[in-house]
CSV table of C-alpha atoms in Angstrom, one decimal:
chain,number,residue,atom,x,y,z
W,1317,MET,CA,6.6,32.5,6.4
W,1318,ARG,CA,3.8,31.5,8.7
W,1319,LEU,CA,3.2,27.8,9.0
W,1320,ARG,CA,-0.3,27.9,7.6
W,1321,GLN,CA,0.9,29.9,4.6
W,1322,ALA,CA,3.8,27.5,4.0
W,1323,ILE,CA,1.4,24.6,4.3
W,1324,LEU,CA,-1.0,26.2,1.7
W,1325,SER,CA,1.7,26.9,-0.8
W,1326,SER,CA,3.2,23.4,-0.4
W,1327,ALA,CA,-0.3,21.8,-0.7
W,1328,VAL,CA,-1.0,23.8,-3.9
W,1329,GLN,CA,2.2,22.5,-5.5
W,1330,GLN,CA,1.4,18.9,-4.5
W,1331,ASN,CA,-2.2,18.9,-5.7
W,1332,ALA,CA,-1.5,20.8,-9.0
W,1333,THR,CA,1.3,18.3,-9.8
W,1334,LEU,CA,-0.8,15.3,-8.9
W,1335,LEU,CA,-3.7,16.6,-11.0
W,1336,LEU,CA,-1.4,16.9,-13.9
W,1337,PHE,CA,-0.1,13.4,-13.4
W,1338,PHE,CA,-3.6,12.1,-13.0
W,1339,ALA,CA,-4.6,13.5,-16.4
W,1340,THR,CA,-1.4,12.1,-17.9
W,1341,GLY,CA,-2.2,8.7,-16.5
W,1342,VAL,CA,-5.6,8.7,-18.1
W,1343,VAL,CA,-4.0,9.4,-21.5
W,1344,ILE,CA,-1.2,6.9,-21.0
W,1345,ALA,CA,-3.8,4.2,-20.0
W,1346,HIS,CA,-5.2,4.4,-23.5
W,1347,LEU,CA,-1.8,4.4,-25.2
W,1348,LEU,CA,-0.1,1.5,-23.3
W,1349,THR,CA,-1.4,-1.9,-22.3
W,1350,PRO,CA,-1.3,-3.0,-18.7
W,1351,ARG,CA,1.5,-5.4,-19.7
W,1352,GLN,CA,3.6,-2.5,-21.0
W,1353,ALA,CA,2.8,-0.3,-18.1
W,1354,GLY,CA,3.7,-3.2,-15.8
W,1355,SER,CA,7.3,-3.2,-17.1
W,1356,TYR,CA,7.7,0.4,-16.0
W,1357,SER,CA,5.8,-0.2,-12.7
W,1358,ILE,CA,8.3,-2.9,-11.7
W,1359,ALA,CA,11.3,-0.7,-12.8
W,1360,ILE,CA,10.1,2.3,-10.8
W,1361,ALA,CA,9.3,0.1,-7.8
W,1362,ALA,CA,12.8,-1.4,-7.9
W,1363,ALA,CA,14.4,2.1,-8.2
W,1364,GLY,CA,12.1,3.5,-5.5
W,1365,THR,CA,13.2,0.9,-3.0
W,1366,VAL,CA,16.6,2.7,-2.8
W,1367,ALA,CA,16.3,6.0,-4.7
W,1368,ASP,CA,15.2,8.0,-1.6
W,1369,LEU,CA,18.5,7.1,0.1
W,1370,LYS,CA,20.4,9.5,-2.2
W,1371,ASP,CA,19.2,12.7,-0.5
W,1372,THR,CA,16.2,12.2,1.8
W,1373,ALA,CA,18.1,10.9,4.9
W,1374,LEU,CA,20.7,13.7,4.6
W,1375,GLY,CA,18.0,16.2,3.7
W,1376,SER,CA,16.1,15.4,6.9
W,1377,TYR,CA,19.1,16.2,9.0
W,1378,VAL,CA,20.0,19.4,7.2
W,1379,VAL,CA,16.4,20.8,7.1
W,1380,SER,CA,15.7,20.0,10.7
W,1381,SER,CA,19.1,21.2,12.0
W,1382,PRO,CA,18.8,24.3,14.3
W,1383,LYS,CA,21.7,26.0,12.5
W,1384,LEU,CA,23.0,25.6,8.9
W,1385,ASP,CA,26.5,26.4,8.0
W,1386,ASN,CA,28.5,25.9,4.8
W,1387,SER,CA,30.7,23.1,6.3
W,1388,LEU,CA,27.6,21.0,7.1
W,1389,LEU,CA,26.0,21.6,3.7
W,1390,SER,CA,29.3,20.8,1.9
W,1391,ALA,CA,29.6,17.6,3.8
W,1392,ALA,CA,26.0,16.7,3.0
W,1393,PHE,CA,26.5,17.6,-0.6
W,1394,GLY,CA,29.5,15.3,-0.9
W,1395,LEU,CA,27.7,12.4,0.7
W,1396,SER,CA,24.7,13.0,-1.5
W,1397,LEU,CA,26.8,12.9,-4.7
W,1398,THR,CA,28.7,9.8,-3.5
W,1399,ILE,CA,25.4,8.0,-2.7
W,1400,ALA,CA,23.9,9.0,-6.0
W,1401,VAL,CA,26.8,7.6,-8.0
W,1402,CYS,CA,26.7,4.3,-6.1
W,1403,LEU,CA,23.0,4.1,-6.7
W,1404,THR,CA,23.3,4.8,-10.4
W,1405,VAL,CA,25.9,2.0,-10.7
W,1406,GLY,CA,23.9,-0.4,-8.6
W,1407,LEU,CA,20.6,0.2,-10.4
W,1408,PHE,CA,22.3,-0.2,-13.7
W,1409,GLY,CA,23.6,-3.6,-12.7
W,1410,LEU,CA,20.3,-4.6,-11.1
W,1411,SER,CA,18.5,-3.9,-14.4
W,1412,PHE,CA,20.2,-7.0,-16.0
W,1413,VAL,CA,19.2,-9.2,-13.0
W,1414,LEU,CA,15.6,-8.1,-13.1
W,1415,THR,CA,15.4,-8.6,-16.8
W,1416,ALA,CA,16.3,-12.3,-16.3
W,1417,PHE,CA,14.2,-12.6,-13.2
W,1418,TYR,CA,11.0,-11.3,-14.8
W,1419,GLY,CA,11.8,-12.3,-18.3
W,1420,ASP,CA,11.2,-8.8,-19.7
W,1421,ALA,CA,13.7,-6.8,-21.6
W,1422,ALA,CA,11.7,-3.6,-21.5
W,1423,LEU,CA,11.9,-3.6,-17.7
W,1424,GLY,CA,15.6,-3.6,-17.7
W,1425,HIS,CA,15.9,-0.9,-20.3
W,1426,SER,CA,13.5,1.3,-18.3
W,1427,LEU,CA,15.5,0.8,-15.1
W,1428,ARG,CA,18.7,1.8,-16.8
W,1429,ILE,CA,17.2,5.1,-17.8
W,1430,LEU,CA,15.9,5.6,-14.3
W,1431,ALA,CA,19.3,4.8,-12.9
W,1432,PHE,CA,20.9,7.8,-14.5
W,1433,ALA,CA,18.1,10.1,-13.5
W,1434,GLN,CA,19.2,9.6,-9.8
W,1435,LEU,CA,22.2,11.9,-10.4
W,1436,CYS,CA,20.2,15.0,-11.0
W,1437,PRO,CA,18.7,15.6,-7.5
W,1438,ALA,CA,22.1,15.1,-6.0
W,1439,VAL,CA,23.6,17.8,-8.1
W,1440,ALA,CA,20.9,20.2,-7.0
W,1441,PHE,CA,21.1,19.1,-3.3
W,1442,PRO,CA,22.5,22.3,-1.8
W,1443,ALA,CA,20.1,24.6,-3.7
W,1444,THR,CA,17.2,22.4,-2.6
W,1445,MET,CA,18.2,22.5,1.0
W,1446,ARG,CA,18.5,26.2,1.0
W,1447,LEU,CA,15.0,26.6,-0.5
W,1448,MET,CA,13.5,24.2,2.0
W,1449,ARG,CA,15.2,25.9,4.9
W,1450,ALA,CA,14.0,29.3,3.8
W,1451,MET,CA,10.5,27.7,3.3
W,1452,ARG,CA,10.3,29.1,-0.2
W,1453,PHE,CA,7.5,26.8,-1.3
W,1454,GLY,CA,6.4,29.3,-3.9
W,1455,ALA,CA,9.6,28.7,-5.9
W,1456,LEU,CA,9.2,25.0,-5.3
W,1457,LEU,CA,5.7,25.2,-6.5
W,1458,ALA,CA,6.8,26.6,-9.9
W,1459,ILE,CA,9.6,24.1,-10.2
W,1460,GLY,CA,7.4,21.2,-9.5
W,1461,LEU,CA,4.7,22.3,-12.0
W,1462,VAL,CA,7.2,22.9,-14.8
W,1463,ALA,CA,9.0,19.6,-14.2
W,1464,ALA,CA,5.7,17.7,-14.0
W,1465,SER,CA,4.5,19.3,-17.3
W,1466,CYS,CA,7.7,18.3,-19.0
W,1467,GLN,CA,7.4,14.7,-17.7
W,1468,SER,CA,3.8,14.5,-18.9
W,1469,ALA,CA,4.7,15.9,-22.4
W,1470,VAL,CA,7.6,13.6,-22.9
W,1471,SER,CA,5.8,10.5,-21.6
W,1472,ILE,CA,2.7,11.1,-23.7
W,1473,THR,CA,4.6,12.0,-26.9
W,1474,LEU,CA,6.9,9.0,-26.7
W,1475,ALA,CA,4.0,6.6,-25.8
W,1476,ALA,CA,2.1,7.8,-28.8
W,1477,LEU,CA,5.1,7.1,-31.0
W,1478,GLY,CA,5.2,3.5,-29.7
W,1479,TYR,CA,8.1,3.6,-27.2
W,1480,GLY,CA,6.2,1.5,-24.6
W,1481,ALA,CA,7.5,1.5,-21.1
W,1482,ASP,CA,10.5,3.5,-22.1
W,1483,ALA,CA,8.2,6.5,-22.7
W,1484,LEU,CA,7.5,6.7,-19.0
W,1485,ALA,CA,11.1,6.2,-18.1
W,1486,TRP,CA,12.3,9.1,-20.4
W,1487,GLY,CA,9.5,11.3,-18.9
W,1488,TYR,CA,10.9,10.6,-15.4
W,1489,PHE,CA,14.4,11.4,-16.6
W,1490,ALA,CA,13.3,14.7,-18.2
W,1491,SER,CA,11.5,15.7,-15.0
W,1492,ALA,CA,14.7,15.1,-13.0
W,1493,VAL,CA,16.8,17.2,-15.3
W,1494,ILE,CA,14.4,20.1,-15.3
W,1495,THR,CA,13.9,20.0,-11.5
W,1496,ALA,CA,17.7,20.1,-10.9
W,1497,ALA,CA,18.2,22.9,-13.5
W,1498,MET,CA,15.4,25.1,-12.1
W,1499,THR,CA,16.4,24.6,-8.5
W,1500,ILE,CA,20.0,25.6,-9.2
W,1501,ALA,CA,18.7,28.6,-11.1
W,1502,CYS,CA,16.8,29.8,-8.0
W,1503,LYS,CA,20.0,29.4,-5.8
W,1504,PRO,CA,22.9,29.8,-8.3
W,1505,ASP,CA,25.3,30.6,-5.4
W,1506,ALA,CA,24.9,26.9,-4.4
W,1507,LEU,CA,27.1,26.0,-7.4
W,1508,ARG,CA,30.1,27.6,-5.6
W,1509,LEU,CA,29.7,25.2,-2.7
W,1510,PRO,CA,32.4,22.5,-3.0
W,1511,PRO,CA,31.4,19.0,-2.1
W,1512,THR,CA,33.5,17.3,0.5
W,1513,LEU,CA,33.5,14.2,2.8
W,1514,ALA,CA,35.4,16.0,5.5
W,1515,GLY,CA,33.3,16.4,8.7
W,1516,SER,CA,30.7,13.9,7.5
W,1517,ARG,CA,30.9,11.7,10.6
W,1518,ARG,CA,27.9,13.3,12.2
W,1519,LEU,CA,25.9,13.0,9.0
W,1520,LEU,CA,26.8,9.3,8.8
W,1521,ALA,CA,25.9,8.7,12.4
W,1522,PHE,CA,22.4,10.2,11.7
W,1523,GLY,CA,22.1,9.2,8.0
W,1524,GLY,CA,23.1,5.6,8.6
W,1525,TRP,CA,20.1,4.8,10.7
W,1526,THR,CA,17.8,7.1,8.7
W,1527,SER,CA,19.0,5.6,5.4
W,1528,ALA,CA,18.4,2.1,6.7
W,1529,THR,CA,14.9,3.3,7.8
W,1530,LEU,CA,14.1,4.7,4.4
W,1531,LEU,CA,15.4,1.5,2.8
W,1532,VAL,CA,13.1,-0.8,4.7
W,1533,GLY,CA,10.2,1.7,4.4
W,1534,SER,CA,10.6,1.8,0.7
W,1535,ALA,CA,10.9,-2.0,0.6
W,1536,ALA,CA,7.5,-2.2,2.4
W,1537,LEU,CA,6.0,0.2,-0.1
W,1538,SER,CA,7.5,-1.3,-3.3
W,1539,GLY,CA,7.5,-5.0,-2.1
W,1540,PRO,CA,3.8,-5.6,-3.0
W,1541,GLU,CA,4.3,-4.6,-6.6
W,1542,LEU,CA,7.5,-6.7,-7.0
W,1543,MET,CA,5.9,-9.7,-5.3
W,1544,ILE,CA,2.6,-9.4,-7.3
W,1545,GLY,CA,4.6,-9.0,-10.6
W,1546,ARG,CA,6.5,-12.1,-9.9
W,1547,ALA,CA,3.6,-14.2,-8.6
W,1548,VAL,CA,0.7,-13.3,-10.9
W,1549,GLY,CA,2.3,-11.4,-13.8
W,1550,LEU,CA,3.3,-7.9,-14.8
W,1551,ALA,CA,-0.2,-7.0,-15.9
W,1552,ASN,CA,-1.6,-7.5,-12.4
W,1553,ALA,CA,1.4,-5.6,-11.0
W,1554,ALA,CA,0.4,-2.7,-13.3
W,1555,LEU,CA,-3.2,-2.9,-12.1
W,1556,PHE,CA,-2.1,-2.8,-8.5
W,1557,SER,CA,0.4,0.0,-9.2
W,1558,ARG,CA,-2.4,2.1,-10.8
W,1559,ALA,CA,-4.7,1.5,-7.7
W,1560,GLN,CA,-1.9,2.4,-5.3
W,1561,ASN,CA,-1.0,5.5,-7.2
W,1562,LEU,CA,-4.6,6.7,-7.4
W,1563,VAL,CA,-5.2,6.2,-3.7
W,1564,SER,CA,-1.8,7.8,-2.9
W,1565,PHE,CA,-3.0,11.0,-4.5
W,1566,VAL,CA,-4.8,11.7,-1.3
W,1567,ARG,CA,-1.7,11.3,0.9
W,1568,ASN,CA,0.7,12.9,-1.6
W,1569,GLY,CA,-1.6,15.8,-2.4
W,1570,LEU,CA,-3.3,16.6,0.9
W,1571,VAL,CA,-1.1,15.1,3.6
W,1572,LEU,CA,2.4,15.5,2.1
W,1573,GLY,CA,1.5,19.0,1.0
W,1574,MET,CA,0.8,19.9,4.7
W,1575,THR,CA,3.7,18.1,6.3
W,1576,ARG,CA,6.5,19.3,4.0
W,1577,PRO,CA,6.9,22.6,5.9
W,1578,LEU,CA,6.4,20.7,9.2
W,1579,LEU,CA,10.0,19.4,9.6
W,1580,PRO,CA,11.8,22.8,9.7
W,1581,ASN,CA,9.1,24.2,11.9
W,1582,LEU,CA,9.4,21.3,14.4
W,1583,GLY,CA,13.1,21.6,14.3
W,1584,GLU,CA,12.8,25.3,15.3
W,1585,ARG,CA,10.4,24.4,18.1
W,1586,GLU,CA,12.6,21.7,19.4
W,1587,SER,CA,15.6,24.1,19.6
W,1588,ARG,CA,13.4,26.3,21.8
W,1589,GLY,CA,12.5,23.5,24.0
W,1590,VAL,CA,8.8,23.6,23.1
W,1591,ASP,CA,6.6,20.6,24.0
W,1592,LEU,CA,5.7,18.8,20.7
W,1593,ALA,CA,2.8,16.8,22.1
W,1594,PRO,CA,0.1,19.6,21.6
W,1595,ILE,CA,1.1,20.2,17.9
W,1596,TYR,CA,1.2,16.5,17.3
W,1597,GLY,CA,-2.4,16.1,18.4
W,1598,SER,CA,-3.4,19.0,16.3
W,1599,PHE,CA,-1.8,17.6,13.2
W,1600,VAL,CA,-3.3,14.1,13.7
W,1601,GLU,CA,-6.7,15.8,13.8
W,1602,THR,CA,-6.0,17.9,10.8
W,1603,MET,CA,-4.6,15.1,8.7
W,1604,THR,CA,-7.3,12.6,9.5
W,1605,GLY,CA,-10.1,15.2,9.2
W,1606,LEU,CA,-8.9,16.2,5.8
W,1607,ALA,CA,-8.0,12.7,4.3
W,1608,TRP,CA,-10.6,10.3,5.8
W,1609,PRO,CA,-13.6,11.8,4.0
W,1610,VAL,CA,-11.7,11.8,0.7
W,1611,TYR,CA,-10.7,8.1,1.2
W,1612,ALA,CA,-14.3,7.3,1.9
W,1613,LEU,CA,-15.5,9.1,-1.3
W,1614,LEU,CA,-12.8,7.4,-3.3
W,1615,ALA,CA,-13.7,3.9,-2.0
W,1616,ILE,CA,-17.4,4.4,-2.9
W,1617,TRP,CA,-16.8,5.6,-6.5
W,1618,ALA,CA,-13.5,3.7,-7.3
W,1619,GLU,CA,-14.8,0.9,-9.5
W,1620,PRO,CA,-17.2,2.9,-11.8
W,1621,ILE,CA,-14.9,5.9,-12.1
W,1622,VAL,CA,-11.9,3.7,-13.0
W,1623,ARG,CA,-14.0,1.8,-15.6
W,1624,THR,CA,-15.3,5.0,-17.1
W,1625,ILE,CA,-12.0,6.9,-17.3
W,1626,TYR,CA,-9.4,4.2,-17.9
W,1627,GLY,CA,-11.5,1.6,-19.7
W,1628,GLU,CA,-12.5,-2.0,-19.1
W,1629,ALA,CA,-8.9,-3.2,-19.3
W,1630,TRP,CA,-8.2,-1.4,-16.0
W,1631,ARG,CA,-11.5,-2.3,-14.2
W,1632,ALA,CA,-9.8,-4.5,-11.5
W,1633,THR,CA,-7.9,-1.4,-10.4
W,1634,GLY,CA,-11.1,0.1,-9.0
W,1635,VAL,CA,-11.8,-3.0,-6.9
W,1636,MET,CA,-8.2,-3.0,-5.5
W,1637,MET,CA,-8.5,0.7,-4.5
W,1638,ILE,CA,-11.0,-0.1,-1.7
W,1639,PRO,CA,-8.7,-2.1,0.7
W,1640,ILE,CA,-5.8,0.2,-0.3
W,1641,ALA,CA,-7.8,3.3,0.7
W,1642,ILE,CA,-8.7,1.6,4.1
W,1643,ALA,CA,-5.0,0.8,4.7
W,1644,HIS,CA,-3.9,4.4,4.0
W,1645,ALA,CA,-6.6,5.8,6.2
W,1646,VAL,CA,-5.6,3.6,9.1
W,1647,THR,CA,-1.9,4.6,8.9
W,1648,LEU,CA,-2.9,8.3,9.2
W,1649,THR,CA,-4.0,7.7,12.8
W,1650,ALA,CA,-0.3,7.9,13.7
W,1651,GLY,CA,0.0,11.4,12.2
W,1652,PRO,CA,3.4,13.0,11.4
W,1653,TYR,CA,5.4,10.2,13.1
W,1654,TYR,CA,8.4,10.6,10.9
W,1655,ASP,CA,8.9,14.3,11.5
W,1656,ILE,CA,8.6,13.9,15.3
W,1657,LEU,CA,11.1,11.1,15.5
W,1658,ILE,CA,13.6,12.8,13.2
W,1659,VAL,CA,13.4,16.1,15.2
W,1660,LYS,CA,13.9,14.1,18.4
W,1661,ARG,CA,16.8,12.3,16.8
W,1662,ARG,CA,15.3,8.9,17.5
W,1663,GLN,CA,16.4,7.3,14.3
W,1664,ARG,CA,16.9,3.8,15.9
W,1665,LEU,CA,13.4,3.7,17.1
W,1666,LEU,CA,12.2,4.8,13.6
W,1667,PHE,CA,14.3,2.1,12.0
W,1668,ALA,CA,12.9,-0.6,14.4
W,1669,CYS,CA,9.3,0.4,13.6
W,1670,GLU,CA,9.9,0.5,9.8
W,1671,ALA,CA,11.7,-2.9,9.9
W,1672,ALA,CA,8.9,-4.5,11.9
W,1673,VAL,CA,6.3,-3.1,9.5
W,1674,CYS,CA,8.2,-4.2,6.5
W,1675,VAL,CA,8.6,-7.8,7.7
W,1676,PHE,CA,4.9,-7.9,8.8
W,1677,THR,CA,3.7,-6.5,5.4
W,1678,ILE,CA,5.8,-8.9,3.3
W,1679,VAL,CA,4.8,-12.0,5.4
W,1680,MET,CA,1.1,-11.1,5.3
W,1681,LEU,CA,1.2,-10.4,1.6
W,1682,GLY,CA,3.0,-13.6,0.8
W,1683,ALA,CA,0.5,-15.6,2.8
W,1684,GLY,CA,-2.4,-13.7,1.0
W,1685,LEU,CA,-0.9,-14.4,-2.5
W,1686,LYS,CA,-1.3,-18.1,-1.8
W,1687,LEU,CA,-5.0,-17.6,-1.8
W,1688,GLY,CA,-5.1,-15.2,-4.8
W,1689,ILE,CA,-4.5,-11.5,-5.5
W,1690,GLU,CA,-7.8,-10.4,-3.9
W,1691,ALA,CA,-6.8,-12.0,-0.6
W,1692,ALA,CA,-3.3,-10.5,-0.9
W,1693,ILE,CA,-4.7,-6.9,-1.3
W,1694,TRP,CA,-6.9,-7.3,1.7
W,1695,THR,CA,-3.9,-8.0,3.9
W,1696,LEU,CA,-2.9,-4.4,3.5
W,1697,PRO,CA,-5.4,-3.0,5.9
W,1698,VAL,CA,-4.2,-5.5,8.5
W,1699,SER,CA,-0.6,-4.2,7.9
W,1700,GLY,CA,-1.9,-0.7,8.3
W,1701,ILE,CA,-3.3,-1.5,11.8
W,1702,PHE,CA,0.1,-3.0,12.8
W,1703,PHE,CA,1.8,0.1,11.4
W,1704,ALA,CA,-0.4,2.5,13.5
W,1705,ALA,CA,0.0,0.4,16.6
W,1706,CYS,CA,3.8,0.4,16.4
W,1707,TYR,CA,4.1,4.2,15.9
W,1708,LEU,CA,1.5,5.2,18.5
W,1709,ALA,CA,3.3,3.1,21.1
W,1710,VAL,CA,6.7,4.6,20.2
W,1711,LEU,CA,5.4,8.2,20.1
W,1712,ARG,CA,3.8,7.8,23.4
W,1713,SER,CA,7.2,7.1,25.0
W,1714,VAL,CA,9.0,9.8,23.0
W,1715,ILE,CA,6.7,12.9,23.4
W,1716,GLY,CA,4.1,11.7,25.9
W,1717,TYR,CA,1.0,12.7,24.0
W,1718,ASP,CA,-2.3,12.6,25.7
W,1719,PRO,CA,-4.3,9.5,24.6
W,1720,GLY,CA,-7.5,11.3,25.4
W,1721,ARG,CA,-6.6,14.1,23.1
W,1722,LEU,CA,-5.8,11.6,20.3
W,1723,PHE,CA,-9.1,9.8,20.7
W,1724,THR,CA,-10.9,13.1,20.6
W,1725,ALA,CA,-9.1,13.9,17.3
W,1726,TRP,CA,-10.0,10.6,15.8
W,1727,ALA,CA,-13.7,10.9,17.0
W,1728,ARG,CA,-14.0,14.4,15.4
W,1729,SER,CA,-12.5,13.2,12.1
W,1730,LEU,CA,-14.7,10.1,12.1
W,1731,ALA,CA,-17.7,12.2,12.7
W,1732,ALA,CA,-16.7,14.6,9.8
W,1733,THR,CA,-16.3,11.5,7.6
W,1734,LEU,CA,-19.6,9.7,8.5
W,1735,VAL,CA,-21.7,12.8,8.0
W,1736,VAL,CA,-20.7,13.0,4.3
W,1737,LEU,CA,-21.2,9.3,3.4
W,1738,PRO,CA,-25.0,9.3,2.7
W,1739,VAL,CA,-24.7,11.7,-0.3
W,1740,PRO,CA,-22.1,9.7,-2.4
W,1741,LEU,CA,-23.7,6.4,-1.4
W,1742,ALA,CA,-27.1,7.7,-2.7
W,1743,PHE,CA,-25.6,9.0,-5.9
W,1744,ARG,CA,-23.6,5.8,-6.4
W,1745,HIS,CA,-26.7,3.7,-6.1
W,1746,VAL,CA,-28.8,5.8,-8.5
W,1747,LEU,CA,-26.4,7.0,-11.2
W,1748,THR,CA,-24.5,4.0,-12.5
W,1749,GLN,CA,-25.9,3.5,-16.0
W,1750,GLY,CA,-23.5,5.3,-18.3
W,1751,PRO,CA,-20.2,7.3,-18.3
W,1752,THR,CA,-22.0,10.6,-18.3
W,1753,GLU,CA,-24.2,9.7,-15.3
W,1754,ILE,CA,-21.2,8.2,-13.4
W,1755,LEU,CA,-19.1,11.3,-13.9
W,1756,PHE,CA,-22.0,13.6,-13.0
W,1757,GLY,CA,-22.8,11.6,-9.9
W,1758,PHE,CA,-19.1,11.7,-8.8
W,1759,VAL,CA,-18.7,15.4,-9.3
W,1760,ALA,CA,-22.1,16.4,-7.8
W,1761,SER,CA,-21.8,14.1,-4.8
W,1762,SER,CA,-18.3,15.4,-4.2
W,1763,ALA,CA,-19.4,19.0,-4.3
W,1764,ILE,CA,-22.3,18.5,-1.9
W,1765,SER,CA,-20.1,16.4,0.4
W,1766,VAL,CA,-17.5,19.2,0.6
W,1767,ALA,CA,-20.3,21.7,1.6
W,1768,ILE,CA,-21.6,19.3,4.3
W,1769,TRP,CA,-18.1,18.6,5.5
W,1770,VAL,CA,-17.3,22.3,5.9
W,1771,VAL,CA,-20.4,22.9,8.0
W,1772,ALA,CA,-19.7,19.8,10.0
W,1773,LEU,CA,-16.2,21.0,10.9
W,1774,THR,CA,-17.7,24.1,12.4
W,1775,PHE,CA,-20.3,22.3,14.5
W,1776,ILE,CA,-18.0,19.7,15.9
W,1777,ARG,CA,-15.3,22.4,16.4
W,1778,HIS,CA,-12.7,20.4,14.5
W,1779,GLU,CA,-9.1,21.6,14.3
W,1780,LEU,CA,-9.6,22.1,10.5
W,1781,SER,CA,-12.2,24.7,11.1
W,1782,VAL,CA,-9.4,27.0,12.3
W,1783,HIS,CA,-7.7,26.7,8.9
W,1784,VAL,CA,-11.0,27.1,7.1
W,1785,ARG,CA,-11.6,30.3,9.1
W,1786,GLY,CA,-8.2,31.6,8.1
W,1787,LEU,CA,-8.7,31.0,4.5
W,1788,ILE,CA,-12.1,32.6,4.5
W,1789,GLU,CA,-10.9,35.6,6.4
W,1790,ASP,CA,-8.1,36.1,3.9
W,1791,LEU,CA,-10.6,35.9,1.1
W,1792,SER,CA,-13.0,38.3,2.9
W,1793,ARG,CA,-10.2,40.9,3.4
W,1794,SER,CA,-9.4,40.7,-0.3
W,1795,ILE,CA,-13.0,41.6,-1.3
W,1796,GLY,CA,-13.5,44.1,1.6
W,1797,VAL,CA,-15.7,41.9,3.8
W,1798,SER,CA,-14.8,41.6,7.5
W,1799,ALA,CA,-17.7,39.9,9.1
W,1800,TYR,CA,-17.3,36.2,9.8
W,1801,PRO,CA,-19.0,34.0,12.5
W,1802,ARG,CA,-17.2,34.5,15.8
W,1803,PHE,CA,-18.1,31.2,17.3
W,1804,LEU,CA,-15.4,29.4,15.3
W,1805,PRO,CA,-12.3,28.2,17.2
W,1806,GLN,CA,-9.6,30.8,17.4
W,1807,PRO,CA,-6.2,30.2,15.8
W,1808,THR,CA,-4.0,27.9,17.8
W,1809,GLU,CA,-0.2,27.4,18.0
W,1810,THR,CA,-0.4,25.0,15.1
W,1811,ASP,CA,-1.9,27.8,12.9
W,1812,ARG,CA,0.5,30.5,14.0
W,1813,GLY,CA,3.6,28.4,13.5
């Protein structure tokens, strides 16, 4: 599958899933109080700190490996199962500690449900790796949508029946079971692969550093929720979690959708000895050009949209979204740093950066909390700047990218962002009276901004105009139209894959 096609399929899955979760979140916000949602927020934050260790570190090695054989996959499968069992036991025990620490029984019960859900991805690990290696993102699209639908249905039904935070935990569990079952159904031969720990030394050498990296990275991500919940209450933790999740839709939907196919593609390039600096610059431009305008639009409309959709009880979430959006936008200046360092097998450098960012984030947030939750949230953009500086310095030494190329990428993306700002700002200033006006203003300004953005990409010859050209040409061929402006940039190595 061509890289652009794989990216498109992956992005469709991510965005469709996130739209479903967004709709679910709106319904849940009217069924649960911030205090009830806060119990689940702390539970999922605690689980998320270590949950990715069960297969992500091993998965990165397997997906990016130049050659995959059954012995490697069996060893990775065995390690994945072992880690999953240990995590389940650990999270089960942690649930009682957190119940006492936060004084909330619902939190502990939710975490125990989440603990057992960690076993499902490990069981489906071989099938998942084979689908990823084959870049079968169409199958992954279907699996993700069905699992997300089940999670939404279970969560909403149980929340309506009065199950509180447990409703969200059981929805998570249902999604994990469905995902594992459908993944195995796509690759049933994976069931015949025996798990083993023999030959796992090379995986441990790689996975040890990568797992440590994921641990500190998850701690930096989950730490703010845990600290806010302890310092200013579970309700504030839920408000922050909602803000973080809404802003993360941009990264998880647009950026993660693009970068999921990148790791196997970069692994193949590295095995051929291809210089990764050019594609790195192209992806930085693509990621920032796509995400920065959306972050800007989100920051402008955050407060009225949250108030309109979720209700007055969640109003503070909209205010929190502004600094969080700025922080996320700043971190994207470093582009696909993780994939580059994994392919280059520079796990120790990756760990050092993540550890430094984690410590810096926690220290800054702790200092901010002494001044109040507003000051604490505004420390996140500062942490984002530190994050970008660390990874840009490291990647310069690893792949030797051209700083001039990177500044050009940022300048083009910034231009594409600034040119769309007047429209949402004008609508935001005029249409703020009632829910209907606010929703109309958001939708109308978004549609106009997209049109302006597409035209701007062409005139500034942004990297994204190549992908826009490809999509329009595909559409043109499907309706029998071949003419398209020839002055657009021609497909590059990034597009061809």
